[in-house]
Amino acid sequence: MFDTKYLDIAEELESRIDKGHWRQKLPPVTTLSRELGVNPRTLAKALRSLSDKGRVDIRPSTGAFIRDTRPVSRTNKVIGVLGMLRGAKKTEELAAIEQEAGEKGYYVLNVEHCRKIFRDKPNVLLELPVDGLIFTNSVLTPEIAQSLNRNHVPFVAVNRVSDPPDIHWVDYDHQKAHQQILTHLLDL
């Protein structure tokens, strides 16, 4: 006889996730196993099942994080731009981005930023009312990239990004690059 109790537990966890019982991260395995009255190994097997379905990301020594699988509809009609250079070059580049965005019915939100806030609070970008982000002359860390991917926020980088996998970037020809990446971002 096959032991399928873990499937029942996985179904219960998925139901709680759908009802918003947890926001981003599930409680530790020991806490959940006590709460559900099951062996921690059974719970771990249920979590692996949810991971295989794409409902949670399991990170060793960190926990299980909820993956939002609902389709995202962004309706702000705003593109966020982070890390613009200062001075006349910034004005030219921002004007090119605004023109291209305006032709497609979008506004541009230029975010002057302190790199420290993104290192300390990588999810702060999720609070911006934007449909997508352009990183230019900005530090795009793997943590920020993973957070944006996990939350279905499209983004591109206008400088080489070597660490995060599957990140789109355009090398320097700034005015043309900004137009190309904006078109790519809007397509996403």
XYZ file of C-alpha atoms in Angstrom:
188
model
C 0.000 0.000 0.000
C 1.299 3.463 -0.939
C 1.592 6.226 1.633
C -0.181 9.261 0.188
C -0.737 11.269 3.365
C 1.815 13.801 2.113
C -0.495 14.532 -0.853
C -3.330 15.384 1.552
C -0.967 17.642 3.496
C 0.214 19.286 0.269
C -3.408 19.904 -0.692
C -4.105 21.452 2.725
C -1.048 23.696 2.471
C -1.993 24.765 -1.053
C -5.511 25.596 0.115
C -4.112 27.750 2.922
C -1.755 29.477 0.499
C -4.673 30.233 -1.852
C -6.679 31.665 1.048
C -3.789 33.961 1.979
C -2.980 32.246 5.271
C 0.680 33.147 4.701
C 1.991 36.063 2.683
C 5.525 35.252 1.527
C 7.087 32.504 3.587
C 5.728 29.370 5.201
C 6.443 28.715 8.886
C 9.332 26.344 9.705
C 8.776 22.613 9.128
C 8.747 21.844 12.858
C 6.067 24.473 13.505
C 3.908 23.348 10.580
C 4.254 19.652 11.390
C 3.092 20.339 14.970
C 0.214 22.492 13.733
C -0.941 19.846 11.235
C -0.198 16.884 13.507
C 2.139 15.116 11.066
C 5.686 13.855 11.064
C 8.224 16.485 9.860
C 9.376 14.057 7.141
C 5.819 13.796 5.800
C 5.560 17.585 5.787
C 8.914 17.899 4.012
C 7.657 15.481 1.340
C 4.478 17.583 0.954
C 6.594 20.719 0.541
C 8.702 18.998 -2.138
C 5.450 18.136 -3.920
C 4.397 21.809 -3.820
C 7.846 22.794 -5.039
C 7.502 20.401 -7.996
C 4.160 22.077 -8.816
C 5.807 25.500 -8.710
C 3.797 26.729 -5.721
C 6.756 27.187 -3.340
C 10.491 27.718 -3.612
C 12.462 25.697 -1.079
C 15.714 27.321 -0.052
C 17.948 25.172 2.163
C 18.551 26.683 5.606
C 16.168 29.541 4.775
C 12.702 28.042 4.353
C 9.855 27.616 1.891
C 8.734 30.751 0.062
C 5.345 31.099 -1.603
C 5.462 31.561 -5.332
C 2.579 33.596 -6.712
C 1.315 31.706 -9.741
C -1.612 33.990 -10.525
C -1.333 35.955 -13.752
C -0.238 39.503 -13.088
C -2.010 42.361 -14.769
C -0.157 45.613 -14.528
C -2.225 48.657 -15.313
C -0.218 51.595 -14.032
C 1.096 52.498 -17.505
C 4.342 53.553 -15.797
C 7.912 52.355 -16.390
C 10.411 52.815 -13.543
C 13.952 53.880 -14.443
C 16.699 53.433 -11.838
C 20.266 54.726 -11.841
C 20.316 57.476 -14.461
C 23.550 59.436 -14.828
C 23.642 63.046 -13.701
C 23.838 66.137 -15.888
C 23.166 66.758 -19.572
C 23.651 63.089 -20.551
C 20.935 62.099 -18.067
C 18.569 64.671 -19.546
C 19.134 63.339 -23.088
C 18.748 59.695 -22.083
C 15.671 60.318 -19.965
C 14.099 62.358 -22.786
C 14.691 59.450 -25.193
C 13.083 56.997 -22.775
C 10.131 59.328 -22.108
C 9.567 59.844 -25.837
C 9.617 56.116 -26.603
C 7.386 55.326 -23.611
C 4.963 58.135 -24.501
C 4.549 56.751 -28.019
C 3.363 53.502 -26.426
C 1.067 55.235 -23.909
C 3.393 54.924 -20.875
C 4.801 57.410 -18.403
C 8.295 57.232 -16.913
C 9.115 57.338 -13.215
C 12.803 58.190 -12.747
C 13.943 56.865 -9.374
C 17.014 58.529 -7.896
C 18.245 56.036 -5.366
C 20.725 55.081 -2.753
C 22.238 51.654 -3.419
C 22.119 50.861 0.303
C 18.310 50.726 0.374
C 18.269 48.036 -2.306
C 20.868 45.962 -0.473
C 19.026 46.323 2.843
C 15.471 46.072 1.480
C 15.508 44.299 -1.916
C 11.694 44.070 -1.961
C 11.251 47.858 -1.807
C 11.030 47.858 -5.608
C 7.849 45.771 -5.413
C 6.126 48.736 -3.770
C 6.667 51.068 -6.739
C 3.533 51.628 -8.861
C 5.249 50.561 -12.089
C 4.592 47.990 -14.786
C 8.284 47.222 -15.256
C 11.775 48.475 -14.423
C 14.843 49.584 -16.343
C 18.143 49.374 -14.460
C 20.778 51.716 -15.861
C 24.116 52.425 -14.149
C 22.595 50.657 -11.193
C 23.461 47.718 -9.008
C 21.182 44.843 -9.907
C 21.931 42.082 -7.435
C 20.916 38.428 -7.778
C 18.586 38.925 -4.780
C 16.797 41.832 -6.448
C 16.580 39.935 -9.754
C 15.164 36.839 -8.035
C 12.634 38.929 -6.080
C 11.432 40.662 -9.248
C 11.238 37.350 -11.147
C 9.371 35.661 -8.293
C 6.843 38.506 -8.248
C 6.466 38.643 -12.046
C 7.853 42.174 -12.428
C 9.455 42.535 -15.868
C 12.811 44.312 -15.923
C 15.846 44.888 -18.083
C 19.347 46.240 -17.432
C 21.295 48.723 -19.584
C 24.622 47.558 -18.294
C 26.297 44.209 -18.174
C 24.944 42.043 -15.411
C 27.248 39.108 -14.799
C 25.875 37.350 -11.734
C 22.106 36.842 -12.091
C 21.158 34.191 -14.652
C 18.546 34.937 -17.342
C 18.861 38.722 -17.057
C 18.466 40.793 -20.212
C 21.004 43.563 -20.713
C 22.130 45.882 -23.479
C 25.703 47.138 -23.662
C 26.516 50.838 -23.969
C 25.044 52.943 -26.761
C 22.814 54.611 -24.248
C 20.263 56.474 -26.333
C 19.713 53.589 -28.719
C 19.986 51.058 -25.885
C 17.287 52.812 -23.859
C 14.920 52.721 -26.827
C 15.674 49.038 -27.454
C 15.253 47.956 -23.854
C 12.056 49.953 -23.426
C 10.616 48.229 -26.490
C 11.758 44.862 -25.104
C 10.316 45.635 -21.657
C 6.961 46.679 -23.108
C 6.890 43.451 -25.096
C 7.380 41.513 -21.841
